Structures are given as C-alpha cells and as structure tokens.
Coordinates of C-alpha atoms in Angstrom, one line a residue:
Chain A
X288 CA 15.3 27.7 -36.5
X289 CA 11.8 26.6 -36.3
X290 CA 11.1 22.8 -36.5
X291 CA 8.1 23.8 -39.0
X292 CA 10.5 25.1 -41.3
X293 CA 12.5 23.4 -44.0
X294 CA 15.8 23.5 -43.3
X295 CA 17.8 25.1 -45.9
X296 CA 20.8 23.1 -47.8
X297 CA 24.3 24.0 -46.9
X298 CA 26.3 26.0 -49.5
X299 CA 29.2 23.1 -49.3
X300 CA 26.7 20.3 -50.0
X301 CA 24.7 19.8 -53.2
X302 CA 23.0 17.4 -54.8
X303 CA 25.2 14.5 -56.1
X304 CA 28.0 15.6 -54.1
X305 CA 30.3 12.7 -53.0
X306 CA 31.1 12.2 -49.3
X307 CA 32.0 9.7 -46.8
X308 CA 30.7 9.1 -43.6
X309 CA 32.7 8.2 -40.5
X310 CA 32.1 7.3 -37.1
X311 CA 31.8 9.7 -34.3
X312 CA 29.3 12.4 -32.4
X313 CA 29.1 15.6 -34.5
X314 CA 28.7 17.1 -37.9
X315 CA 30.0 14.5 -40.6
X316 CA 32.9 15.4 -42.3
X317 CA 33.0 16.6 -45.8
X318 CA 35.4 14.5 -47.4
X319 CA 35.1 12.7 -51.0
X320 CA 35.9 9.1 -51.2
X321 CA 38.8 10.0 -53.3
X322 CA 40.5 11.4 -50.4
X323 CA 39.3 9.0 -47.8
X324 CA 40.8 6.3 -49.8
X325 CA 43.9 8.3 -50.1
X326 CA 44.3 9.0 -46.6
X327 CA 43.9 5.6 -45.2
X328 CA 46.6 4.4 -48.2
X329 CA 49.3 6.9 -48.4
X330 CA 51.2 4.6 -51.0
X331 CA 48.4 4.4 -53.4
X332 CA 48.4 7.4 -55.9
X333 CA 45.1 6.6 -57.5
X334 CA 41.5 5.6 -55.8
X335 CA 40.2 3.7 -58.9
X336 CA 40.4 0.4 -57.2
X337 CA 37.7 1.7 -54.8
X338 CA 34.5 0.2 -56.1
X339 CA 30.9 0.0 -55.1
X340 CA 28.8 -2.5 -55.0
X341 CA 25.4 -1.8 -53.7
X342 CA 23.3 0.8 -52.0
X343 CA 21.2 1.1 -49.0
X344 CA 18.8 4.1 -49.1
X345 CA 17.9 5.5 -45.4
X346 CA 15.8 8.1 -44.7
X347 CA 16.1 10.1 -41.4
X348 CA 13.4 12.0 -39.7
X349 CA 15.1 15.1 -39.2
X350 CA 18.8 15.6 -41.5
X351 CA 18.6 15.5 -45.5
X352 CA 17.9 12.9 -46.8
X353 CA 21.2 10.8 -47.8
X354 CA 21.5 7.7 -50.0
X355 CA 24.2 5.6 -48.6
X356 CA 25.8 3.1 -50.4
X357 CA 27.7 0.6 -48.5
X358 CA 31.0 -0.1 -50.4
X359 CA 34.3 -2.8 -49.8
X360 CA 37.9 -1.1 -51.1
X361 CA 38.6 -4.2 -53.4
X362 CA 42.5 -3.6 -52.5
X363 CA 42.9 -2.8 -48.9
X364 CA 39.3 -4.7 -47.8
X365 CA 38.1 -2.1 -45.9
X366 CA 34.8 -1.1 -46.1
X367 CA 33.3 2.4 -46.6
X368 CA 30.1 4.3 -46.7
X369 CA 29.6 7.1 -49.6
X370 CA 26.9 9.2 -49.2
X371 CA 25.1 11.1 -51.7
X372 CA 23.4 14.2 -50.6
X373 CA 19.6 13.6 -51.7
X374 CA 16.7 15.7 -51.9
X375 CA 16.4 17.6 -48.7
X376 CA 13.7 17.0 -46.3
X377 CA 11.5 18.9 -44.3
X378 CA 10.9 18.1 -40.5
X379 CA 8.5 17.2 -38.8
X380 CA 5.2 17.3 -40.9
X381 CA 2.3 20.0 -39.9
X382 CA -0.5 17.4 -40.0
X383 CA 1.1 14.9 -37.5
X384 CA 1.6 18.4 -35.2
X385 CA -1.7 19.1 -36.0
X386 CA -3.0 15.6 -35.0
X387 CA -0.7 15.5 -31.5
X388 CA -2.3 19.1 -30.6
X389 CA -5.6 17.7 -31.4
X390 CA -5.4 14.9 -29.1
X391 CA -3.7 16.9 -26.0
X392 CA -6.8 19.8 -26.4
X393 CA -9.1 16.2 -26.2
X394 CA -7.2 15.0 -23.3
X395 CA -7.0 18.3 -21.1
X396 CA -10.8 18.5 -21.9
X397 CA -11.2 15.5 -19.8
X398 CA -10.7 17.4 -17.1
X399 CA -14.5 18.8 -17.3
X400 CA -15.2 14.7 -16.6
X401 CA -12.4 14.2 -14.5
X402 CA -15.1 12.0 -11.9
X403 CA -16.5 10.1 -14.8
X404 CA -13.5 9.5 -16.5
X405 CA -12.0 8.2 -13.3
X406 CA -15.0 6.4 -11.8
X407 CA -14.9 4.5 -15.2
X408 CA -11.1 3.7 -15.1
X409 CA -11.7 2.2 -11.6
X410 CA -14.6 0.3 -12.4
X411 CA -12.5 -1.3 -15.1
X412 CA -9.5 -1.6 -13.3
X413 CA -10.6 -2.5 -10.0
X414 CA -10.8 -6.3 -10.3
X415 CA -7.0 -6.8 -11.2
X416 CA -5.9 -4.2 -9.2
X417 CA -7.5 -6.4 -6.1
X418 CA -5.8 -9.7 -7.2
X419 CA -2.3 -7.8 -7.9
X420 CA -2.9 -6.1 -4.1
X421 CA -3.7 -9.5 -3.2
X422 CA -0.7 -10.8 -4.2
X423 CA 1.6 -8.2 -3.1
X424 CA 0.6 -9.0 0.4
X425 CA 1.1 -12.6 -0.2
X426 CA 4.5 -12.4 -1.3
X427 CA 5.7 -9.2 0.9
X428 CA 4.1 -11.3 4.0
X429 CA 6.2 -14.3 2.8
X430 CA 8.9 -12.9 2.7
X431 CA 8.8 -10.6 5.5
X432 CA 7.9 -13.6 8.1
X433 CA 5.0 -14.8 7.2
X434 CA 2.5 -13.6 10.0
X435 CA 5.3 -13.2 12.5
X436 CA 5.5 -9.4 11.4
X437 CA 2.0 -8.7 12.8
X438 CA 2.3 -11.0 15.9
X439 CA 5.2 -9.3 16.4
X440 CA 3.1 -5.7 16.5
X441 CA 0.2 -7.2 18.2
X442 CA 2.5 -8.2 20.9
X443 CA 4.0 -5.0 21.7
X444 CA 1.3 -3.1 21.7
X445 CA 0.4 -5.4 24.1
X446 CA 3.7 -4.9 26.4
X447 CA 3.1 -1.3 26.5
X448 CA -0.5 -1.9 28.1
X449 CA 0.8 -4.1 30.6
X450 CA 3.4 -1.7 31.5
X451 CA 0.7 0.7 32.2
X452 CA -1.2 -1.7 34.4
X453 CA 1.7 -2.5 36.4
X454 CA 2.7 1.3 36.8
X455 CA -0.9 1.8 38.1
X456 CA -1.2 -1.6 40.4
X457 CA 2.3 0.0 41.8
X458 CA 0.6 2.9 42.9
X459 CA -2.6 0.9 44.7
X460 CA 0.3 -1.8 46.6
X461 CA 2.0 1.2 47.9
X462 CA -1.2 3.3 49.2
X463 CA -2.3 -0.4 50.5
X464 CA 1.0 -0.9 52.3
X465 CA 0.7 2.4 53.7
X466 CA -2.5 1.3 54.8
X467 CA -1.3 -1.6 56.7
X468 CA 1.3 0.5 58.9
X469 CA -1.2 2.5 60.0
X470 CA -3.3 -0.3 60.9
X471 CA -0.5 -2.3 62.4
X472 CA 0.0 0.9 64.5
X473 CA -2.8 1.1 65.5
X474 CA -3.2 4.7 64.6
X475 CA -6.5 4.9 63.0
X476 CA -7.8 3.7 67.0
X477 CA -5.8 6.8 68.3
X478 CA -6.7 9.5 65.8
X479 CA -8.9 10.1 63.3
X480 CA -7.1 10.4 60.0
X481 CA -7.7 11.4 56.8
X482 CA -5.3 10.5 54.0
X483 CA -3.2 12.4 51.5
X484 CA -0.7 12.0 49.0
X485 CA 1.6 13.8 48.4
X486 CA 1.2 16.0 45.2
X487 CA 4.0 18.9 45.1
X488 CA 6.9 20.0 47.0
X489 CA 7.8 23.6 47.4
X490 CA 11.5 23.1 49.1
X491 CA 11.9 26.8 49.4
X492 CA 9.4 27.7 51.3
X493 CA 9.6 24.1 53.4
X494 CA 5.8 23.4 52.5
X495 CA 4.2 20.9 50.2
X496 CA 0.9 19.9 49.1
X497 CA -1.7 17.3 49.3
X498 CA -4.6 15.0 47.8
X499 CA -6.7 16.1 50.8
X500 CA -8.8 19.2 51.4
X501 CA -12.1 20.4 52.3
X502 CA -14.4 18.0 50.5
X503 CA -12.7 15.1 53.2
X504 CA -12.9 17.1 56.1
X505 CA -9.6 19.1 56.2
X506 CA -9.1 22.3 58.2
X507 CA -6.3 25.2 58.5
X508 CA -3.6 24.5 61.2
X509 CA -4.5 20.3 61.5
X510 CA -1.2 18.3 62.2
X511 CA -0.2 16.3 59.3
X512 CA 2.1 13.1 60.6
X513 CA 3.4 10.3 58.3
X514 CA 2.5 6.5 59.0
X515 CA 5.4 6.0 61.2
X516 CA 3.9 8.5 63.5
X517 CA 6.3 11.3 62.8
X518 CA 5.6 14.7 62.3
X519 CA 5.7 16.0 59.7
X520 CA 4.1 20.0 59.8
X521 CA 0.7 22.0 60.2
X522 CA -2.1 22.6 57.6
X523 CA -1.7 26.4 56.3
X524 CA -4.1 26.6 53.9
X525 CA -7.3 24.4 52.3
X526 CA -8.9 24.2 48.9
X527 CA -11.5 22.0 48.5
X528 CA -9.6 18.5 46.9
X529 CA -5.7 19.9 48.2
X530 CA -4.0 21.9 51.4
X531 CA -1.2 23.2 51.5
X532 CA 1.1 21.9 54.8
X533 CA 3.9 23.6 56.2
X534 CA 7.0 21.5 57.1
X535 CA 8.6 22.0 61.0
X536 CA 11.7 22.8 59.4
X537 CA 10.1 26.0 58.0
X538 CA 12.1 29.0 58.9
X539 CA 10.8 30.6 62.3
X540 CA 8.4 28.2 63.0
X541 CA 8.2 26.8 66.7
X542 CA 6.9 23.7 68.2
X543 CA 6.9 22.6 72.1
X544 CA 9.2 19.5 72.3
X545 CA 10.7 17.3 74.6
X546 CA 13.3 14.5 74.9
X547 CA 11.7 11.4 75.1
X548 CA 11.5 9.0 79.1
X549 CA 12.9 12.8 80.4
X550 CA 11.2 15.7 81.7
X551 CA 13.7 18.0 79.5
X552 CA 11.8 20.5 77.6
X553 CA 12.6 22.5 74.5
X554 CA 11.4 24.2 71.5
X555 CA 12.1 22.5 68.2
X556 CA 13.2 25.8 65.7
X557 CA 13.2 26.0 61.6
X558 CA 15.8 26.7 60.2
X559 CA 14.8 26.7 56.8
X560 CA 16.1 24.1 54.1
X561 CA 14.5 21.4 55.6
X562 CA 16.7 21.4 58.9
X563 CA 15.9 21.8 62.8
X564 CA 17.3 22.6 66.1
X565 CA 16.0 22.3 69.5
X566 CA 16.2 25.5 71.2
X567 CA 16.2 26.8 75.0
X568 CA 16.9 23.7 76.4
X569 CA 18.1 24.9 80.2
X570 CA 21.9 24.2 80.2
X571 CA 21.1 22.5 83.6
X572 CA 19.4 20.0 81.7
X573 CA 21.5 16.9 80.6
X574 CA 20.8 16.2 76.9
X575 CA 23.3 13.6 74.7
X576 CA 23.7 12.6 71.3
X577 CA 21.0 10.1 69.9
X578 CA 18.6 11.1 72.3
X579 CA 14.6 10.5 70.9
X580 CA 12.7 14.0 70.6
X581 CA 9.0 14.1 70.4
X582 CA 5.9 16.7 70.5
X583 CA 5.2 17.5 74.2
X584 CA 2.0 18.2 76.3
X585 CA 2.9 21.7 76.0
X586 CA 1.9 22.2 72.4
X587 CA -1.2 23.1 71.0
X588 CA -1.0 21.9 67.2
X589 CA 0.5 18.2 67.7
X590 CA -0.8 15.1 69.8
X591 CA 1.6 14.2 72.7
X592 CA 4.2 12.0 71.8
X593 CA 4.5 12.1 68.1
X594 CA 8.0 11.6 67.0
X595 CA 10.1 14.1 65.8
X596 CA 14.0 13.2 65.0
X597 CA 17.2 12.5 66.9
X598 CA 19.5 14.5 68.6
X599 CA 22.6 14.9 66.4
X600 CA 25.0 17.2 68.3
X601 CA 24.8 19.3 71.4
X602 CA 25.8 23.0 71.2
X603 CA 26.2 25.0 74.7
X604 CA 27.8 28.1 74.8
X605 CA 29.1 29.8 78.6
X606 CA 27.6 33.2 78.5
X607 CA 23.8 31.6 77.1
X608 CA 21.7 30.4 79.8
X609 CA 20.7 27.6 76.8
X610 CA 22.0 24.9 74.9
X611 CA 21.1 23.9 71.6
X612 CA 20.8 20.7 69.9
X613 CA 21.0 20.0 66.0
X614 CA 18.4 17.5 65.2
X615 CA 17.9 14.4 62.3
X616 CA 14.2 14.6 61.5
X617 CA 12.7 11.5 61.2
X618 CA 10.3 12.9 58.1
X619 CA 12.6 12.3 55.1
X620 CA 10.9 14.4 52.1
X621 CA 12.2 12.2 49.4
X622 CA 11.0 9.0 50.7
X623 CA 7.1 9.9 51.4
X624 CA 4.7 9.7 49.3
X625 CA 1.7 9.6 51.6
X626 CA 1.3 11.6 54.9
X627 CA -1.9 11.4 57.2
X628 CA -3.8 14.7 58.5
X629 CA -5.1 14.4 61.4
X630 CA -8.6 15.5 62.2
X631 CA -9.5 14.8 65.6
Chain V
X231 CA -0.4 -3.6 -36.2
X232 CA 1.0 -5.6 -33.1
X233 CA 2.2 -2.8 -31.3
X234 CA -1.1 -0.5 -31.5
X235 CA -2.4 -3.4 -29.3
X236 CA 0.4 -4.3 -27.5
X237 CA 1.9 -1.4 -26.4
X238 CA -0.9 0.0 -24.6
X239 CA -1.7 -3.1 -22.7
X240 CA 1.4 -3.0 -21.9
X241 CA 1.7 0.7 -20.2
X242 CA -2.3 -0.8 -18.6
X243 CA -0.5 -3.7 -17.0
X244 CA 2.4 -0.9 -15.5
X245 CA 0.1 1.4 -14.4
X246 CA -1.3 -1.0 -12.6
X247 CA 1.4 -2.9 -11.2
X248 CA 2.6 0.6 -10.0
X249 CA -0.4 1.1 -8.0
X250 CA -1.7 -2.3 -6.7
X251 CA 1.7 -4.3 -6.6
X252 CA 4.7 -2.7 -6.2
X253 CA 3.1 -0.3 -3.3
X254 CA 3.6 -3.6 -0.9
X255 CA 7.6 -3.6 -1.9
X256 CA 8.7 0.1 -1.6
X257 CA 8.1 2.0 1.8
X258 CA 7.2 5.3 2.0
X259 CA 5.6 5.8 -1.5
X260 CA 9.0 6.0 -3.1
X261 CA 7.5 3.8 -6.2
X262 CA 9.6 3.9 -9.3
X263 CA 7.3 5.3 -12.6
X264 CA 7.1 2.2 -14.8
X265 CA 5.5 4.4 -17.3
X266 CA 8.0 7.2 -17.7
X267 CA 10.4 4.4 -18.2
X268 CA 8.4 3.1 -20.5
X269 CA 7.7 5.6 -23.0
X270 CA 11.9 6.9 -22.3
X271 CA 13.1 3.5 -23.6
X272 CA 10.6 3.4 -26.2
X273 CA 12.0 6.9 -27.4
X274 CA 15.6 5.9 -27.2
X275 CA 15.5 2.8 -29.0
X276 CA 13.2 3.1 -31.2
X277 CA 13.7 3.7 -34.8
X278 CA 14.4 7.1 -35.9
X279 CA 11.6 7.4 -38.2
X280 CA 9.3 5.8 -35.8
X281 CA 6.1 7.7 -33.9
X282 CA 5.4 4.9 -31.9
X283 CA 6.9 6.7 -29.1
X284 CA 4.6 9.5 -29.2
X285 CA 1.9 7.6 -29.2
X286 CA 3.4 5.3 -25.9
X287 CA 3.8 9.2 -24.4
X288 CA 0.1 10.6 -25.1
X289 CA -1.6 6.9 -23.8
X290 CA 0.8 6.3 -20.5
X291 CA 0.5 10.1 -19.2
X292 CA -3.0 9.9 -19.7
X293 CA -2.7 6.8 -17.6
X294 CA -0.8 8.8 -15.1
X295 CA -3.6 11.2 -14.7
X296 CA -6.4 9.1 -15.3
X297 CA -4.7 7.0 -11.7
X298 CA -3.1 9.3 -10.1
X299 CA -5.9 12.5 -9.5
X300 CA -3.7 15.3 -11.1
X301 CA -5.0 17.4 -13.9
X302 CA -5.6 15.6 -16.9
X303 CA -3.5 16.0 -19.9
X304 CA -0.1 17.2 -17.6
X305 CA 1.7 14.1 -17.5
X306 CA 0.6 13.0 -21.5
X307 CA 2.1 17.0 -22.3
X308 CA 5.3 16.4 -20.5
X309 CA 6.0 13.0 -21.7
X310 CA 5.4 14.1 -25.3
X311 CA 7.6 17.2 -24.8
X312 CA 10.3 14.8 -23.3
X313 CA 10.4 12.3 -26.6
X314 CA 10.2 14.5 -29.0
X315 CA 13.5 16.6 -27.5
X316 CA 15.1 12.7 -26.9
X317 CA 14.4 12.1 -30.7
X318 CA 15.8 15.5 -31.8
X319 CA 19.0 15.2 -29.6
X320 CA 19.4 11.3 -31.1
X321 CA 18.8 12.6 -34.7
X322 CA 21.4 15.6 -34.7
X323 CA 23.8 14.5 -32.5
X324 CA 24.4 10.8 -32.4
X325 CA 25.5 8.5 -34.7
X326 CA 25.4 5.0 -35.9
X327 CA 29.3 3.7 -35.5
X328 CA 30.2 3.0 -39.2
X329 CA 32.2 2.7 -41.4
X330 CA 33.0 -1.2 -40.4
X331 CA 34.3 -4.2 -41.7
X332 CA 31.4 -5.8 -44.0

C-alpha cells in the first residue's frame, strides 16, 4: 500500500472498541479487558473490580490513532493498558513530502555551483579545520614517540645511502688493490696493459667479456693475463667500450707450453668446461706431479713465461709416442674480477 | 528551538573532526562516518512523531558532499531514504514493553 494513502480500518477494530495492549514485537492482540483480566485470574468470575483511573492520549506517526488509558486492577495490583481505537490517521502528510522533495531538487541543483558552493565551505571552514589538523599531529606525535617516529625515518633513509656508498667504495678498494699487484709486480714496466673488468661469463663457450675495447686501445687476438701474471686467454673479438676473450680451456684451442727451469716442451689443449691438458709431451721427457707450466718462446700469442697452472697427474700410455698431463689452471673464473690485456 | 541550532552545529563540528582530526588516528583512510551515525541515532531514538531526524539527514549528507567532492544531493537522498525506512520499521514493528507495574 502507498504511504500517501490512508490506511483503511480493519473490519475487527472500530471505533470505541475495547482492547488491551501487551508487550511484544507484532500486531497487538485483540483482546478486551474483560478477558485479559479473566485470563490473568482464573478464580475470578467477574472483571468489575477492574477500574480505570486516568488516560494518557498518544498519537503515533504511522498506526491509528489509539487513546490509551493506563489502568491498576484494584484486586490483583497489576497494571494494564486499555486502548480505544480512535480516529484513524493518515501517514505521512503530502506537504511535508512536498517540502523534503523541494529541498533535495535545491540541493542536487547545487551541483551547477559545485566550485562555489565548495570554495565557500572551505573558506569558512578552513581555519578550524587547521587548528583540529594541528592538533591531531600534536597528540598522534605524542603519543606515537614524540619526534622519535621521524628521527627514526630520517635515519634509515640515511642507512640505506650509506649502504650504497660502501657498495660503491668496495668496488674502487678492489680495482685499487688490483692496482697495487700489478705495481708490486712490476708488470706495468714489462708490458703495456690496459685494464678490464670483467663484465659477463659465457661458461659454455669458455669465453667472457670485458670493460675494455677499442676506444682504449684493444685489438683481436691480444693476450689477456690476470694480475698474478697468469694467463688467462686471447682477444676474439672487439667492440668499441668491450672484447670478447677466449679462455685456454676453450675446446680445441692450442698454446706452446713448457714446464718451468726444464727444456720440456708441450702444447697446453682445451678441453672445454674450463679444463686443460698438456699434450705431446715426448714420453722421453721426465715430467711429475706439481710441476709449474708456463707459455714458452715457441708461441706467438703469449709473452714468455706467463704462468699457466700445475701439473696434476701424468698420463702415458705404451703404444703413444706421448704422454699427457692433466693440469690445475692458475686462472680461477670465480675469483677474478679484473684481468689485464696486454697491448704491447 | 534548541535543536534547529544545535543539531547542525553539531553534524559542522563532525564533519569536521572527520576530516581534519581523526585522519591523524586511523591509517589508511579507514575513517568511521560521524555523520551517518549521527543522523542513524538521531532516527532510532528519537520520538516517533518527531522530523528532527529528517532534517539531521538533508543538513549532514549535504555536509558529506559539500566536503567530500561527490555529487551533491547523493549522500542527503540516501540518508533521508535510510530514516524514513528506520522510522517505518520502528513504527510497525516494535513496541514499547508495557503493560508494567505502575
């Protein structure tokens, strides 16, 4: 049913009709205080010491309209409301509707001067809202730690620059140190060297690449030696800031070799996977475990000299007119950083 | 006549304590709307014949708005729409507890 429309009177209730109320959630109960009185004192046969005594009108926005009057059972004490069904009320009126659509079409048209409307608010508003935000940060800062919260951020944004420094300082002690061994080698009087660092590894193909290329005078097939004076391969190709070196252990690649205070002779093999052998070594030739092998006058990439690894085991065979030797290379990939081309 | 002044100074001093005040005390924006709650308890407990609650519904959501940048005249609709289904619920369904003991 509409709210706008009055509600109609139920069939069972008319005007002047007797009823009491009761307690509860939920229609009201149609009973008359005749019974009520009845049912709460079995023994009693007649109601007439029910009296009332005053009345207490009440009008509700949207039910009928009921005058109540508030009554005491002289007998058993208890007391009682009986209701009179009144003249029935409409709802809600149609001006007040009228009125609350009014104002909400006024209000939506605001929205044509939204800006105004706000800017205005603001203006108005704008000096408490500053001493309330004021005082929200006093009393979340008191209670959060005083200034200790912000310290607290200063600070570590603080650490985390520091921490970046000391990464990059890292960096400049190790080239420096590098530096040094070369100097307390006296390499740089020997050679002439030109610096790289190392800046990828390609493990499969036993090559890796360097800070170092054209632009500092790098060329194809250069040797490439670390700062202990151990070598380490060849230059295969050059871009202008980067070349690309090729390790000794890569596969099928030869260099002239030879076991170090001896005139034994051999040729130091790739095998691939970062491993070497020295090859056709006559079997004639005495070599033993832990012997020193280093880059002979024979070669045409490598300086005499240059150290290459130690022998690790001896392997002769009868039929081959050469022995072999497995060999630790000196150059450890993992623990370089910085390798040294040299130029001339 | 008190509570035609009252009452909206009242819902000013929310709106504002929503916007300026409580924002240091609830992280991430999760602010509690002191004007819905408001103009709810105002409809709950107010007397049945009343239309102060109306009244409350129309002036806070307009607050809303006015403060919050939304379209103007949403949160005043919805607030009004919420009371006056509170005070029809309360009027057909609920009770005063009587009779009792005078």
């Amino acid at each position: 049913m509409s709210i706008f429309q009055k509600k109609k009177p139920d069939a069972k209730l008319r005007s002047g009709m007797l009823f009491v109320a009761e307690a509860g959630i939920g229609p009201m109960p149609r009973q008359s205080k005749e019974q009520w009185c009845l049912q709460e004192n079995p023994g009693w046969i007649t109601p007439s010491r029910c009296s009332t005594q005053r009345e207490t009108p009440e009008t509700p926005l949207f039910s009928y309209q009921i005058r109540r009057k508030m009554s005491i059972c002289s007998t058993c004490q208890r007391g009682y409301v009986l209701g009179i069904i009144g003249t029935m009320r409409g709802m809600v009126s149609k001006r007040k509707v009228v009125i609350g659509a009014v104002v909400l079409l006024f209000l939506f048209s605001l929205n044509f001067m939204a800006a105004d409307a706000r800017g205005f608010a603001t203006s108005v508003s704008s000096p408490f809202q500053a001493a309330l935000w004021q005082a929200g940060e006093n009393i979340s800062t008191f209670f959060g730690g005083g200034n200790l919260k912000k310290e607290n951020e200063f600070l570590q944004e603080e650490n985390l620059a520091l921490t970046q420094q000391l990464i990059s300082l890292q960096d400049t002690a190790k080239e420096n140190q590098e530096l040094r061994n070369v100097l307390d080698l006296e390499l740089n009087q020997e050679f002439q060297l030109v610096m790289g660092e190392i800046i990828g590894k390609n493990l499969g193909e036993d090559s890796i690449m360097i800070r170092a290329g054209q632009a500092q005078g790098i060329q194809k097939d250069m040797p490439v030696i670390t700062a202990g004076k151990v070598a380490v391969g060849r230059v295969v190709e050059v871009f202008h800031d980067s070349a690309k070196v090729q390790l000794l252990s890569a596969k099928d690649k030869k260099l002239d070799a030879r076991i170090e205070n001896t005139e034994v002779t051999g040729i130091i093999q790739g095998q691939g996977a970062q491993t070497i052998i020295l090859d056709f070594v006559p079997q004639e030739d005495e070599i033993r475990e832990g012997d020193i092998v280093v880059t002979s006058t024979l070669g045409d990439i490598f300086p005499e000299n240059i150290l290459i690894g130690r022998i690790q085991d001896v392997i002769k065979s009868g039929s081959d007119p050469f022995q072999k030797a497995a060999i630790d290379h000196f150059f450890n990939l993992k623990a370089v950083e910085t390798v040294f081309v040299i130029t001339s | 006549m008190k509570r035609f002044l009252f009452i909206p100074l009242f819902l000013y001093a929310f709106a504002l304590a929503q916007m300026s005040f409580l924002v240091h005390f609830f992280p991430a924006g999760l602010i509690p709307n002191l004007i819905v709650f408001a103009v709810l308890f105002f409809a709950v407990f107010e007397k049945p014949e009343s239309y102060t609650s109306f009244g409350a519904a129309l002036f806070g959501g307009l607050l809303i708005d006015i403060f919050s940048g939304g379209i103007i005249g949403l949160w005043p609709a919805l607030l009004l729409g919420a009371t006056f289904l509170i005070k029809i619920v309360l009027e057909n369904y609920v009770r005063i507890s009587i009779p009792q003991k005078l």
